[in-house]
């Protein structure tokens, strides 16, 4: 009789579990269907917003091209204007396809079409006027004024459309969020009840408790490590600041004293003064490298890409290196390929190339050549720093990027062993790679390849 009762409990529990799972599955299916439909509407709204953004960008380019053509008479600017006008029309057509059967939407689109037609007509009129009489500045100014007024009207219409779409988007997202919460709630309830029937509430609570203990322990450990990292950064920042101030005073004073004594004493008598300057610069570079490396290890070294003119950047860098008083070497810059503006982090790139250049100079004999080679490829930018120095032994290849490590053949040359470690961290933040070719007694070539950021 006892076994039969237990069997009934098992059968009842199994049936109840199946019923709960069936109800949860049915509810989840219905909510998921609604969620998919909502997601499609959200996608449509995002497409409309993107089309509006693209249209405004094309309109801006068209106006820029028109003004550029009128100012300079450049056919390239005219072509850019024409391409942008065609793109504007394609975006308007796309907006018509994306529009809903909504009266307010249709009224806004009708207004937008009218304004765009008027502005395009002013564009054509301005270009034709310039082609007939380039000196008609006053007439061009009147056309430009009308164009600006129409542009403001277009902006207001676009703003109305955008605001409406964003309102719809917020409603859809709120509905989707509510649906997701409802799905999660239903599934959680069904899961908890099912596990309660099958396994038992005690085992479930025990498992959750164990997991919670692990998570709390991990969070505590991570919090301690984060606190230590922040403390280390604050300490090095404070030390760096306290050292930089007297170092700047020493360097500035020694440079001023050198300028004063340059015409009064012989050059060999200024040797100790130059040593002071060199040591101050070395200490300043050491502090910079330590702080950079510390931030990188703590995850506080941020990657902030911006558009850079690479050739101008490299020339300025070589000029900075020259200003540091390094006149015993010949610094040469070579640019290959069509180098355009690319997205790179200027500070990190400066740290990469300056460290490699200073190392090349440090470990090269006086009078040697140091090359900075810029290769511009379709998918990446490649920098090469080549010297004619002492080279790096093959047995040191695997360790040269470790902090404070120095090669066995550096002899009495002063250095901290931090430069290449800093370079490695900065290259990794660019998602790039660094390679090296070296021959002892002949020279070393470091190659840094940084992929182009897709924006």
Phi, psi and omega in degrees: 000322180295317179297321180296322179292319178297322177297320178297319178298318179296315180296319179296317179296318179296317179295320179295322179297315179298320180296316179298316181295323178295316179296318179296318181295317180296314179297317179297321180297314180297316181292324179294322177299316177297322181295321179295316178298319178296320179297322178295321178291322177297316179300318179298319179296318178297322179297320178296315180298319178295320179296319177299317179297315180295322180296315181295322178297317179295322179295320178297317179296320180298316178295318179298317179296320179298313181294320178298321180292319181292324182284313187254343183073017183285128176293332178295320177294321178298317179296319178298321177297315183295320178297317180295322178297316177299320179293322176302314182296321179294324179290324176296316178299321180294322177297323177298320180292326183277345186291151179264168178281068184235130185298316180297320178299313182296323179294317179296318180295321178297316177298317180296316178302316181297315181294319180296318178299318179297316183291321177296324177296320177294323176302310182297320180295320180295317181293317179297320179297318179296320181293330178277317183215092182299341184269004182281069186290319182295318178295320178298321180296319178296319179296318180298320180297315178297319181298319180295319179298316179294321178301319178298320177297318179298319179299320180293320178295315179299321179296320178298314180297315181297316180298319180295316179296321178293324177296313177300320180297316179298319179298314181297318180294320178296318177297317179296320179297318179296319179296317179297314178300321180293318178299313180300317181297313181297314181294322179295315180298313180297319180295313181299315180295320180295314179294329178296317180290316187279309187259322182112144184295329182296312181297321179296311179297322180295317179297316179297322180296316179298316180296320180297320178298319179295317180296315180297320178297317179295318179297321179296317179296315179296322179296319178296316180296320179295319179296319178295319178297316179295321178296319179297317180296316179298320180297310181294325177296317180295313180298317179300316180296315182295327179280324185295324182298305178295327178297319178297320178296315181298313183295314181296319181294318180293322177294319178295317179296321178297319178296324181290318186273353187301320181267359184257333182231167178286157185297322182293340177279350178265009186300315181294325178295319178293327177296321178299313180298315181297317180294322179295317178295320179297317179295321179296317177295322179298315179297319179298315181295318180297315181295318179297315181294321179295317178296321180295316181293331179272000181074019182257001179273105188275147178257112184235087182288147175210162182293127181236139168273103191297316182296316179296320179300313182295319179295319177295322179298313179296325177294319177298316179298321178295323179293340180288002177093011181271098182240004184272356181232157177262114180266124184237140180241130179232130179242126179241141178087179180267102186269110178256179178285131181230162180274113176216158175277114187297317183294316180294318179296321178298317179297320180298304188288323181294319178296317180294320179294316180295323175296317180299319179290318184298319187259020176246150178290155178302139181088355181284163179264138174236125186250136167247112186248126179251119178244119182259113180251174184292320186251354184203162173248133184241127175248137176233131174243117187239134179230176178240044189264208188283343181078174182236126179299147183299327182289350179263356187303318187284351186239357188292340180267004177280140179301139176068009179269137178229147181295161183283346184254017182280345176056237185262014180289133183285139178182163183254341184079016182258339188304308182291330176296318177296317179301314181300314180297317182292324177294319179297323178295333175276359185059034180256192179218151179233132178232166185216141171232128184213149175222124184300130179084352182249313179149178184224143175233119174260134180241122178247120180246120183241119180292151179288137177283128180269120182237000000 
